[in-house]
mmCIF file of C-alpha atoms in Angstrom:
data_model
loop_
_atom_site.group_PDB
_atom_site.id
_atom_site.type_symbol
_atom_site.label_atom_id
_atom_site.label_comp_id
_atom_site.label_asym_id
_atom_site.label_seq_id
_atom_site.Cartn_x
_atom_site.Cartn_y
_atom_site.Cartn_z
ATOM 1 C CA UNK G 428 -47.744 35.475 -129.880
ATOM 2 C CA UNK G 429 -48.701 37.649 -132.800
ATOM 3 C CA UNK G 430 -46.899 40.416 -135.178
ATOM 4 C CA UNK G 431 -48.239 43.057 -132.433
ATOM 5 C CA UNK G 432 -49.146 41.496 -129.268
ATOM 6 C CA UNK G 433 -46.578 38.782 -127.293
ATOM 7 C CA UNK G 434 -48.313 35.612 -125.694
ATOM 8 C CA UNK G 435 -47.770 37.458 -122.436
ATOM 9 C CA UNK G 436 -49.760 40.785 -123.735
ATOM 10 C CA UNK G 437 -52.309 38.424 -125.196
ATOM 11 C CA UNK G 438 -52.825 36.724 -121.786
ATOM 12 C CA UNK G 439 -52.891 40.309 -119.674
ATOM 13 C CA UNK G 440 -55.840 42.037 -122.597
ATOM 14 C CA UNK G 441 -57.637 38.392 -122.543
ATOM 15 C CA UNK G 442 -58.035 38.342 -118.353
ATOM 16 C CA UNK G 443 -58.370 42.299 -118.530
ATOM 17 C CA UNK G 444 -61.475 42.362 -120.994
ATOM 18 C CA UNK G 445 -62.839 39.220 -119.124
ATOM 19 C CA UNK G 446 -63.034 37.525 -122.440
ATOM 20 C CA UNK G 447 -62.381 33.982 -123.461
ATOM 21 C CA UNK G 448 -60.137 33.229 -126.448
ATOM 22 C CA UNK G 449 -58.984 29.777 -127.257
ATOM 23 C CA UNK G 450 -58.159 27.298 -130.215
ATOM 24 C CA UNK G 451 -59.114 24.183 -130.866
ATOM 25 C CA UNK G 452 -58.000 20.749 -133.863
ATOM 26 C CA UNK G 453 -60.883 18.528 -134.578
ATOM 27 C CA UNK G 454 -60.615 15.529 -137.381
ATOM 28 C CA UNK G 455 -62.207 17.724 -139.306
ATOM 29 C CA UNK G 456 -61.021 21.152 -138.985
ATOM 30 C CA UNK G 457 -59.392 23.900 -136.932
ATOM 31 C CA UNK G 458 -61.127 26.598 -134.992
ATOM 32 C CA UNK G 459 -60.647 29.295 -133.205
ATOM 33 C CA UNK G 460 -63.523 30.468 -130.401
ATOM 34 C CA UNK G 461 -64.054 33.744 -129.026
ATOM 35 C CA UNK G 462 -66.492 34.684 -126.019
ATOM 36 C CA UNK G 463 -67.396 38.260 -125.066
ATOM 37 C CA UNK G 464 -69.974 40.703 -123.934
ATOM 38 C CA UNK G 465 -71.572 43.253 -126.130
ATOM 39 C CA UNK G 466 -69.208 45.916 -124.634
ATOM 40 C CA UNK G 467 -66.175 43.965 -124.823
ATOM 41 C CA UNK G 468 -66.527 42.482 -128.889
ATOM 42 C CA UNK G 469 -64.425 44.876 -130.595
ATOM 43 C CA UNK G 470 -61.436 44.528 -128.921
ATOM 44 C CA UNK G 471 -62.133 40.974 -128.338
ATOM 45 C CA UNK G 472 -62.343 40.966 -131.930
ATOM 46 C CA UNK G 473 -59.010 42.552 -132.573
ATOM 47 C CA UNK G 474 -57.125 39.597 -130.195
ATOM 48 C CA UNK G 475 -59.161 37.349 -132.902
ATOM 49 C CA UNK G 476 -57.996 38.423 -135.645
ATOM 50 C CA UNK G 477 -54.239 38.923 -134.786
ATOM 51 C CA UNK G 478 -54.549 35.360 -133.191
ATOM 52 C CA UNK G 479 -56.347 34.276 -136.723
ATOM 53 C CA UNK G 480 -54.269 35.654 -139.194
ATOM 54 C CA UNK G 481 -50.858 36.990 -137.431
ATOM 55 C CA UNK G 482 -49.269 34.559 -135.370
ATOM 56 C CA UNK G 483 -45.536 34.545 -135.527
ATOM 57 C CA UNK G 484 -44.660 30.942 -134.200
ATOM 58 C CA UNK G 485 -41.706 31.777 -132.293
ATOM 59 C CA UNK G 486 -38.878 29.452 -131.355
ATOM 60 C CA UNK G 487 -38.906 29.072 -127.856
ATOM 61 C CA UNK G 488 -43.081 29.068 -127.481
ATOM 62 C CA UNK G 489 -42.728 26.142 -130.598
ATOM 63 C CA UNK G 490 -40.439 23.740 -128.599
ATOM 64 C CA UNK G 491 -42.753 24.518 -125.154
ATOM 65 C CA UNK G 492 -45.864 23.634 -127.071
ATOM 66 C CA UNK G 493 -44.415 21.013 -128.885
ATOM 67 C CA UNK G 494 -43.141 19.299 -125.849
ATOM 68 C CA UNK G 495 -46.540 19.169 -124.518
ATOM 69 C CA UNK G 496 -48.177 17.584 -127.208
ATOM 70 C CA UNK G 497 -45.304 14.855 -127.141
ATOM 71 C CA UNK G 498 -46.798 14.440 -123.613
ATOM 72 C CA UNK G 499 -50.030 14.576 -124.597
ATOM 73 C CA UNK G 500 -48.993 11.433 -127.097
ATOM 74 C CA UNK G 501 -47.164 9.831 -125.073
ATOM 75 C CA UNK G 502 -50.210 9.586 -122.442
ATOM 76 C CA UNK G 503 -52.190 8.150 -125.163
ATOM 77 C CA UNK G 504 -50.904 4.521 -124.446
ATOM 78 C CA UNK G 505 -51.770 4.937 -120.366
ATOM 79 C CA UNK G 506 -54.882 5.281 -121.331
ATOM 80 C CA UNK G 507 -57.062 2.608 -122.378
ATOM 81 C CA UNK G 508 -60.046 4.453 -123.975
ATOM 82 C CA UNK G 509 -57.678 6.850 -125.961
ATOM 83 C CA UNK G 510 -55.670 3.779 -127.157
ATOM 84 C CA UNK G 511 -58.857 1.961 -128.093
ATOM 85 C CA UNK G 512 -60.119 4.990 -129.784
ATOM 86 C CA UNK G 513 -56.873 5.464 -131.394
ATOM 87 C CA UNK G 514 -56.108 2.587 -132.839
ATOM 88 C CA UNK G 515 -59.373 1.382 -133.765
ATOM 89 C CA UNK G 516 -59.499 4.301 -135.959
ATOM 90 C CA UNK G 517 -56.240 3.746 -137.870
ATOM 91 C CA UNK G 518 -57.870 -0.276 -138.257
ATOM 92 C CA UNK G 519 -60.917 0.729 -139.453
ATOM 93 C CA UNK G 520 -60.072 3.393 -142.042
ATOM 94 C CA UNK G 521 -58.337 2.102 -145.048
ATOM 95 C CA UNK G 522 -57.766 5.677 -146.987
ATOM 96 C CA UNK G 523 -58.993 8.551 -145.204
ATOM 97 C CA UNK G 524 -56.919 10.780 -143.009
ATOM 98 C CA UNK G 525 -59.045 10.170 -139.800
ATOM 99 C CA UNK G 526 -57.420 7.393 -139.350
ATOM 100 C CA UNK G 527 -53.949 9.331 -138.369
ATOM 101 C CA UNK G 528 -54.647 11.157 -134.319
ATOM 102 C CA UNK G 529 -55.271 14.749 -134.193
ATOM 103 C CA UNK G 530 -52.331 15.474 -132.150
ATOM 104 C CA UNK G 531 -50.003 13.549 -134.978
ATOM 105 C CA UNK G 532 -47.369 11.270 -134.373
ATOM 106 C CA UNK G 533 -44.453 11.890 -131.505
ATOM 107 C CA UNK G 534 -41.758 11.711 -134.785
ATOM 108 C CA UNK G 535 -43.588 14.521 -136.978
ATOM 109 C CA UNK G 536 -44.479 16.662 -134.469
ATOM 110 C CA UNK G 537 -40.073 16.566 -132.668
ATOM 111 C CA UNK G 538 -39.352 17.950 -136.212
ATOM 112 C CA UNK G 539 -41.882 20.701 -137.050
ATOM 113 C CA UNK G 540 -40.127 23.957 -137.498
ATOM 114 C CA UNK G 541 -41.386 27.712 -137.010
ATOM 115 C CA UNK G 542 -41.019 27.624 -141.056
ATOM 116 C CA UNK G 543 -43.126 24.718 -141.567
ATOM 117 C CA UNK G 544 -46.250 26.528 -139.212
ATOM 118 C CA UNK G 545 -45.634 29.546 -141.132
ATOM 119 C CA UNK G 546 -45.576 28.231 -144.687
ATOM 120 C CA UNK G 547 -49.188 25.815 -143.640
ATOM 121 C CA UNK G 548 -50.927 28.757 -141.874
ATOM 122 C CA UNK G 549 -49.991 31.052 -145.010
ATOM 123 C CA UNK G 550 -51.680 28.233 -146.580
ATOM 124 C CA UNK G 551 -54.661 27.345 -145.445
ATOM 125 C CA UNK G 552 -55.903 30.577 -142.743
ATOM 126 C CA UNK G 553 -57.320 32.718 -145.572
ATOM 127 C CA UNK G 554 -60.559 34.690 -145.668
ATOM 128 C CA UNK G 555 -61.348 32.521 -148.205
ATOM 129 C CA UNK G 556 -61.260 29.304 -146.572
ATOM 130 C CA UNK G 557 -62.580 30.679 -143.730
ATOM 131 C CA UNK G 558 -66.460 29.479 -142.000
ATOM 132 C CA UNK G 559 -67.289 32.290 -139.595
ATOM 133 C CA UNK G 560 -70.638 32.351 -137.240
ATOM 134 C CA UNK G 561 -71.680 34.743 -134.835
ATOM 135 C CA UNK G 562 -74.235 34.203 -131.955
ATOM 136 C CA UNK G 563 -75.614 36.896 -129.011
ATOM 137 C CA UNK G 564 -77.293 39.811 -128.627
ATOM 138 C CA UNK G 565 -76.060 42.133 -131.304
ATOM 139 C CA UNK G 566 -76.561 44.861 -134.055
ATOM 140 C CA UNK G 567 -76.223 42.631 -136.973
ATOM 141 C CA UNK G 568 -75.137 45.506 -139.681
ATOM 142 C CA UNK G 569 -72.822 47.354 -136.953
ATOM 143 C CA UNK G 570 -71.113 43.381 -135.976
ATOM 144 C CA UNK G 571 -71.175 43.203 -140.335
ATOM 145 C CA UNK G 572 -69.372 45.949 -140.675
ATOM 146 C CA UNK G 573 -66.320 45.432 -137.771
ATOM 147 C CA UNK G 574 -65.972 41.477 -139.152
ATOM 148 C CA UNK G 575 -65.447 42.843 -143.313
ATOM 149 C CA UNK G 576 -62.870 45.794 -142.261
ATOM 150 C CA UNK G 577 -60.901 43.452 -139.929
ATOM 151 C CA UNK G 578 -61.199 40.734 -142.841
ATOM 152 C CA UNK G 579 -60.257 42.900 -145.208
ATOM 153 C CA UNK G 580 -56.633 44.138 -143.770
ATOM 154 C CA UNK G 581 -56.167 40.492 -144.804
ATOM 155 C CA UNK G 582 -54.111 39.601 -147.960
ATOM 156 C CA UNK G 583 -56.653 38.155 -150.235
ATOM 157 C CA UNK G 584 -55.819 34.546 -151.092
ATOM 158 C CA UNK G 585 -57.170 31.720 -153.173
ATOM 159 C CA UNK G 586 -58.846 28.832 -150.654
ATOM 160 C CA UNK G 587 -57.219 25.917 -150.142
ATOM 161 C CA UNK G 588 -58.989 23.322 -151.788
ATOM 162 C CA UNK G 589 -59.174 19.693 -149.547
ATOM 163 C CA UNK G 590 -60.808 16.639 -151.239
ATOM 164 C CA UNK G 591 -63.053 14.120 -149.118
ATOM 165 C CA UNK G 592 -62.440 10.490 -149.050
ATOM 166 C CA UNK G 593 -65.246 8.007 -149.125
ATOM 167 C CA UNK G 594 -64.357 5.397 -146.867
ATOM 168 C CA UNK G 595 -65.512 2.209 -148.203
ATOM 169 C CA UNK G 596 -67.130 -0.009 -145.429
ATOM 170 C CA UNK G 597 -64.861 -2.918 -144.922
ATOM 171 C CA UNK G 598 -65.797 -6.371 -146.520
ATOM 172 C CA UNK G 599 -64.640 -8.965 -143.814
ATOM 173 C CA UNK G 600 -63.966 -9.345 -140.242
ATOM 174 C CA UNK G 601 -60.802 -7.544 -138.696
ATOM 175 C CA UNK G 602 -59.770 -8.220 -134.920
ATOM 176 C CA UNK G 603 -57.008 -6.892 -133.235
ATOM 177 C CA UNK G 604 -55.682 -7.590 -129.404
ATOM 178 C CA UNK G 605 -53.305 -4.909 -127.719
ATOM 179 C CA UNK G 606 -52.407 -7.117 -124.811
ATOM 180 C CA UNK G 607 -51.721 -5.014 -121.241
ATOM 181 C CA UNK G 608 -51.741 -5.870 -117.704
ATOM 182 C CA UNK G 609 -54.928 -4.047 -116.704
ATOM 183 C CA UNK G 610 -57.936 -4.820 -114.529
ATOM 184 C CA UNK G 611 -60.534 -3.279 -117.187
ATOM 185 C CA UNK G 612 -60.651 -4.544 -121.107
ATOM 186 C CA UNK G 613 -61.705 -1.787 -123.244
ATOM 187 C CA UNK G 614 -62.659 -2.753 -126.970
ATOM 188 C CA UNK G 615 -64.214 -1.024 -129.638
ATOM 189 C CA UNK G 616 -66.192 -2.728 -132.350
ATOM 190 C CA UNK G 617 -68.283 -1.469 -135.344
ATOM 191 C CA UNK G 618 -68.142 -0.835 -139.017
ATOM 192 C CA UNK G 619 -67.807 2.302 -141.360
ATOM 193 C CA UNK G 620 -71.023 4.091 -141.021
ATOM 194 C CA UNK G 621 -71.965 7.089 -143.178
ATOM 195 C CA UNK G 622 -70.933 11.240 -143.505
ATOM 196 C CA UNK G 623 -73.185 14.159 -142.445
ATOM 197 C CA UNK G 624 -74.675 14.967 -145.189
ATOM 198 C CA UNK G 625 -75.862 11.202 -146.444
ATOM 199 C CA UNK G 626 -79.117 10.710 -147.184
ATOM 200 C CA UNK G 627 -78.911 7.775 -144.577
ATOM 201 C CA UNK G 628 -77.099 9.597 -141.598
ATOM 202 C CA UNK G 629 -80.277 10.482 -139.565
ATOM 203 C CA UNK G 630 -81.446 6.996 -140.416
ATOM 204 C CA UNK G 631 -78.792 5.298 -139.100
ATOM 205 C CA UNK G 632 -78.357 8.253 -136.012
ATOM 206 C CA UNK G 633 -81.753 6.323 -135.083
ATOM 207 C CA UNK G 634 -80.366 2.820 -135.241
ATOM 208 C CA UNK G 635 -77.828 4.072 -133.063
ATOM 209 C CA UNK G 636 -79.986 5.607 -130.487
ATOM 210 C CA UNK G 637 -82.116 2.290 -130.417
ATOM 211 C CA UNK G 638 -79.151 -0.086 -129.555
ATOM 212 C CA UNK G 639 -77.663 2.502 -127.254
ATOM 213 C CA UNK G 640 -80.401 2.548 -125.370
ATOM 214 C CA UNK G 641 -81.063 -1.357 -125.378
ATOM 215 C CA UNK G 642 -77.032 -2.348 -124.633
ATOM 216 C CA UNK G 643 -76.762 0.591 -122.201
ATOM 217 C CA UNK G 644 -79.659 -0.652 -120.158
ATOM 218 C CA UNK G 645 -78.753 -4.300 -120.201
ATOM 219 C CA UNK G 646 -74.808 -3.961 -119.476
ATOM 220 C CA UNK G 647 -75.315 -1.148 -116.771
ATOM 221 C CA UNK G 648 -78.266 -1.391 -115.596
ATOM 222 C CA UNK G 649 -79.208 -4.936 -115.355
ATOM 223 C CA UNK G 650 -76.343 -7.097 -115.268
ATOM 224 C CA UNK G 651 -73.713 -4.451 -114.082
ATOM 225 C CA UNK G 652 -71.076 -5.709 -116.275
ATOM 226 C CA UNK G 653 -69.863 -2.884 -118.093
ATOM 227 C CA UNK G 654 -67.832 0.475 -116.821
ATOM 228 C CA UNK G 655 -68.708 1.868 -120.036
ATOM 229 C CA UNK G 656 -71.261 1.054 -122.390
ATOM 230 C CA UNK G 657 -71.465 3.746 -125.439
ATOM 231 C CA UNK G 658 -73.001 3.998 -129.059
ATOM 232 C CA UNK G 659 -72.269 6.138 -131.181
ATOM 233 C CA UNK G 660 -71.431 7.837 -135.049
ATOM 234 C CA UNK G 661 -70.136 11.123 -134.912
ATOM 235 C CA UNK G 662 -71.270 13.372 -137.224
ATOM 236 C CA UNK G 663 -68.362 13.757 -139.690
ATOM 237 C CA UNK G 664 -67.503 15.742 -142.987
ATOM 238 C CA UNK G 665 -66.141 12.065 -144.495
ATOM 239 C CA UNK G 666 -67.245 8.317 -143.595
ATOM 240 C CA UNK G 667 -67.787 7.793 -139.642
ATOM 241 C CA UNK G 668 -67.402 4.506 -137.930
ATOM 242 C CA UNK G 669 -70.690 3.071 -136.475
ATOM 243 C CA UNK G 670 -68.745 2.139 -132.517
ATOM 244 C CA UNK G 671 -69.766 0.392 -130.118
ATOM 245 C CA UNK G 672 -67.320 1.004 -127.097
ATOM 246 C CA UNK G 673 -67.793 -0.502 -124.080
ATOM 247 C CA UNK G 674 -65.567 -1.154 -120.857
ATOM 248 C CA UNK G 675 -65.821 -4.670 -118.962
ATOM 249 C CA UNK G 676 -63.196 -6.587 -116.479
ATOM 250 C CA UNK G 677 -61.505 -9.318 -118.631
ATOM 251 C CA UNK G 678 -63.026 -12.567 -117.715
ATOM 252 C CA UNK G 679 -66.804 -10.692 -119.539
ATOM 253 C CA UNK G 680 -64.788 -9.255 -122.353
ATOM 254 C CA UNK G 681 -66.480 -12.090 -124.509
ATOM 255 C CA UNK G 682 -69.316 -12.355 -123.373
ATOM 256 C CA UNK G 683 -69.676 -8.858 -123.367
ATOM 257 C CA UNK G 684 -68.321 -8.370 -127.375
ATOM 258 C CA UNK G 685 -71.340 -11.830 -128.393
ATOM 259 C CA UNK G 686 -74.024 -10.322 -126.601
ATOM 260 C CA UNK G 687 -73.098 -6.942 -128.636
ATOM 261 C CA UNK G 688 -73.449 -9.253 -131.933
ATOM 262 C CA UNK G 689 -76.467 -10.776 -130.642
ATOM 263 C CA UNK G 690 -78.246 -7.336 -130.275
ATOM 264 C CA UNK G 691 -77.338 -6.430 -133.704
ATOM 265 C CA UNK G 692 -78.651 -9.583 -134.598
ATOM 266 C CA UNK G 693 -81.593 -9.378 -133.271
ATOM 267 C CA UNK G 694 -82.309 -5.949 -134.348
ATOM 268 C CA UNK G 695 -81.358 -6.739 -138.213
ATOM 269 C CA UNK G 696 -84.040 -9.810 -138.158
ATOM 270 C CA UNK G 697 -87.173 -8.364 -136.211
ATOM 271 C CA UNK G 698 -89.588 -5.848 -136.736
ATOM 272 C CA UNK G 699 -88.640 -2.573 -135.180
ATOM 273 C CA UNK G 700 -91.116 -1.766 -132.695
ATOM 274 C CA UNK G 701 -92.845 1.858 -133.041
ATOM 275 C CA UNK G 702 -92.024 2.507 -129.173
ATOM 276 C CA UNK G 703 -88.152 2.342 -129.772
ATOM 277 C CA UNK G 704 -88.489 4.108 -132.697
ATOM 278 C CA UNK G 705 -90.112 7.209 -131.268
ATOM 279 C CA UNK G 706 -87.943 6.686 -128.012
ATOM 280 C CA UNK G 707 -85.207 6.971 -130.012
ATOM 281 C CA UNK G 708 -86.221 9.982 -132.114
ATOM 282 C CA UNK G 709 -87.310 11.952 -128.721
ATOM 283 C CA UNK G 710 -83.330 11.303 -127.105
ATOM 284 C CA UNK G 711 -81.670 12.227 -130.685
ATOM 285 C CA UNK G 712 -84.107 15.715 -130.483
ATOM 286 C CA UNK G 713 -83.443 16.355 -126.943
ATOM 287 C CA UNK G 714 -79.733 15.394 -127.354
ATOM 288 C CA UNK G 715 -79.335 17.547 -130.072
ATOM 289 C CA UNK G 716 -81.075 20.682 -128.127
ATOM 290 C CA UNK G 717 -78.743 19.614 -125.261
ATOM 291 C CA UNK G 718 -76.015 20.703 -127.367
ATOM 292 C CA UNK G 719 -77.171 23.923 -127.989
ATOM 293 C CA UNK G 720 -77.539 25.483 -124.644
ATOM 294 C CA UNK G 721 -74.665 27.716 -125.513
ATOM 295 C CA UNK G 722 -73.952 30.684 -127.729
ATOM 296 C CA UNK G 723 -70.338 28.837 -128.057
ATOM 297 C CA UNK G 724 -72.133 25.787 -128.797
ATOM 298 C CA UNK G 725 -74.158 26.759 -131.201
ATOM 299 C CA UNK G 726 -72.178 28.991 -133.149
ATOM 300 C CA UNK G 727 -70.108 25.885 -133.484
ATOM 301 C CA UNK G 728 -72.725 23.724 -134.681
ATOM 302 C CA UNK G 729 -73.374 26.530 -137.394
ATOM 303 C CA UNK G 730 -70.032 26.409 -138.617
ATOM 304 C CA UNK G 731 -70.204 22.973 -138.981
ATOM 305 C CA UNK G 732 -73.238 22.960 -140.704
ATOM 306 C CA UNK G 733 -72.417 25.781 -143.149
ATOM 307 C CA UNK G 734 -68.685 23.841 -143.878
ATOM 308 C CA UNK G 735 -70.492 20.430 -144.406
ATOM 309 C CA UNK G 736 -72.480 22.110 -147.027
ATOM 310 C CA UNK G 737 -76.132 21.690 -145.297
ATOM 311 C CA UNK G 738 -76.163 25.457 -144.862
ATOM 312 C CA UNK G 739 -75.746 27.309 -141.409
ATOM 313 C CA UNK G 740 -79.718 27.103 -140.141
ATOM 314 C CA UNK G 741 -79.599 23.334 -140.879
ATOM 315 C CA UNK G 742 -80.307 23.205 -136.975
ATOM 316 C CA UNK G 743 -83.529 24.683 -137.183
ATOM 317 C CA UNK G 744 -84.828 21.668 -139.079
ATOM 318 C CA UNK G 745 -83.256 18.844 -137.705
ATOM 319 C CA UNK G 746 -85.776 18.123 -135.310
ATOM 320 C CA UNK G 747 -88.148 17.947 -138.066
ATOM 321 C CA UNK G 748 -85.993 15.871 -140.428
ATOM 322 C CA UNK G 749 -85.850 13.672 -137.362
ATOM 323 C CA UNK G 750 -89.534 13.281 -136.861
ATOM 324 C CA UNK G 751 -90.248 12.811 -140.658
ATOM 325 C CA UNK G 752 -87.769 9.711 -140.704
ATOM 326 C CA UNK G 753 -89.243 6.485 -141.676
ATOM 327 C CA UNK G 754 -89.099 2.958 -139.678
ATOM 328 C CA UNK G 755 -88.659 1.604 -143.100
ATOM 329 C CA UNK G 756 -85.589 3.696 -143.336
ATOM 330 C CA UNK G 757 -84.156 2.963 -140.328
ATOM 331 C CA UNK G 758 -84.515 -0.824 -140.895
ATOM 332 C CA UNK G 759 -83.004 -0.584 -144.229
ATOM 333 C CA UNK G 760 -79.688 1.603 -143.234
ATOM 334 C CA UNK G 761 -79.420 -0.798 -140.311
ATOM 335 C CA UNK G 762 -79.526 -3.719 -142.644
ATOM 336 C CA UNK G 763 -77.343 -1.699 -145.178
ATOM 337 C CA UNK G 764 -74.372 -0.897 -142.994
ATOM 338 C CA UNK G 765 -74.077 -2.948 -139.937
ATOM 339 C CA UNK G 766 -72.897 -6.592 -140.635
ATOM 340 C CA UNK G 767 -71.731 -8.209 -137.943
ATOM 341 C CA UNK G 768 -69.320 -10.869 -139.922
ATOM 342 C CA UNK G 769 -67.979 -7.664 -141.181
ATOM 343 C CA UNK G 770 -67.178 -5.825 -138.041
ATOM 344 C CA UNK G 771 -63.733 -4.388 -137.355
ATOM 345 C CA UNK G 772 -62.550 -4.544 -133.515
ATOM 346 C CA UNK G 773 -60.179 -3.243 -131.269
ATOM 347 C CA UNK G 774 -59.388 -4.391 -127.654
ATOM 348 C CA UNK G 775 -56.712 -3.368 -125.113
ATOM 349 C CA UNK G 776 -56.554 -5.434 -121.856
ATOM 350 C CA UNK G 777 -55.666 -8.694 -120.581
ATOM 351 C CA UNK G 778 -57.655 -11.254 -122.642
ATOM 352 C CA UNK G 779 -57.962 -14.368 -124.267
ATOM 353 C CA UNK G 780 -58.892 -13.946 -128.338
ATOM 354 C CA UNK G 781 -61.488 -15.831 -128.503
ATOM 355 C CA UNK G 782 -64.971 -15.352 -130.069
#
């Protein structure tokens, strides 16, 4: 609930208006979405801004929500993928806070109070330390004008300031085995790639699109071994792990971790053929426009942008950048960041540790 409007009321002018209205944690950074029709913004916009700046963290909605995201920890570990993900992360990150979950830990979160909410939100959910982004069909001085006099009810406050840790990449091999009675091993392995706004990211974004495309076919397509078979470095504020996560039945776990090695291998000592590297520069482009289909989604990505310091139309030249990158860069950020006797791994299942 808010100072004027109970989570009830909020729920009745929400399905009333037809609007959507919903908030969201990332590693990164909070958000709160909201969805409407021309018609419909302004008081759409009020329910934002009372959501934004004026909830009142009440008792009894604090111990339902914080009972289900005890649940929503707790489920963690009967999942293989989230406890792969999860624990790989706190492994492979040596300093920086992504390597502690998003939804906490179930011992913090059974002793947040009301006071605790209300002191961080004070905090930190200031105009000032606030990335906005609008996207639709609108009157951009009219939508100007209703955003600045509902910002400016607001208390003025100085921004919180938040410092970003540069995770080192690690400098040996780390391997760890969860052991559980399941039919499917799930293992991540990788090393500590590089933030958003490196010089290197879209480099290495191609490097990952090549050997996504060249485990992905071989481990699904040809020999059928793996469940899942994904590549990937999200694109992060701070350091992101290069990951290779992939789902196989025990008795191919190591065959299926070598032959991961051996295509890293393989693409580290040979010439990088000008077919991948276009392939993979046409699935980043069309991936990225993929993402976009939205006014939601790219509102998002704005924010993002504009937060990460690359401005909020970075969008509108990423293709480009994307086209403009080198093969000689590519090579070079692969060779720079992805060691394989320095990989970091994860596995939950029934195996044997061997490599």
């Amino acid at each position: 609930g808010t100072k004027e409007y109970s989570s009830d009321q909020i729920a009745q002018k929400i399905d009333s208006l037809g609007i959507e209205l919903y908030a969201q944690s990332t590693p990164d950074y909070a958000r709160i979405s909201l969805l409407t029709t021309p018609e419909t913004f302004k008081p759409g916009l009020d329910l934002f801004s009372q959501a934004l700046f004026h909830p009142v963290f009440p008792e009894k909605e604090m111990k339902n929500t914080r009972t289900d995201i005890i649940a929503q920890i707790q489920k963690v570990k009967d999942s293989s993928y989230d406890l792969t993900n999860q624990e790989f992360a706190r492994d492979i990150y040596s300093k920086s806070p992504y390597k502690r979950p998003v939804l906490g830990y179930e011992e913090t979160v059974s002793k947040l109070s009301p006071e605790e909410l209300r002191s961080f939100h004070k905090r930190v959910f200031v105009p000032s330390n606030i990335i906005l982004s609008v996207v639709g069909d609108f009157n951009s001085e009219e939508i100007k004008n209703l955003l600045e006099s509902e910002f400016e009810k607001v208390l003025a406050a100085p921004a919180q300031k938040f410092s970003l840790i540069d995770e080192p990449a690690q400098e040996k091999e780390k391997s760890r085995i969860i052991p559980q009675e399941k039919l499917q091993t799930t293992f991540n392995l990788g090393r500590m790639g590089v933030k958003v706004t490196s010089p290197n990211y879209l480099s290495l974004k191609l490097v990952e699109r090549i050997l996504s495309s060249r485990l992905f076919f071989k481990y699904v397509y040809e020999e059928g071994m793996a469940y899942r078979m994904w590549t990937y470095m999200q694109p992060r504020l701070g350091s992101a792990p290069f990951t290779f996560e992939m789902g196989v039945s025990p008795e191919n776990f190591n065959k299926a971790r070598t032959g991961i090695l051996s295509e890293v291998q393989t693409l580290l000592r040979s010439p990088l053929p000008e077919k991948d590297v276009q392939t993979a520069k046409a699935n980043l482009i069309s991936g990225f426009y993929l993402s976009q289909q939205t006014n939601t989604d790219q509102a998002r990505t704005m924010a993002f942008y504009e937060m990460a310091g690359l401005g909020y139309l970075y969008g509108d030249t990423y293709p480009d950048l994307v086209k403009k990158v080198k093969t000689s860069e590519i090579a070079s950020a692969a060779k720079k960041y992805l060691d394989p006797d320095k990989f970091t791994q994860v596995a939950v299942g029934k195996i044997e540790d061997k490599k």
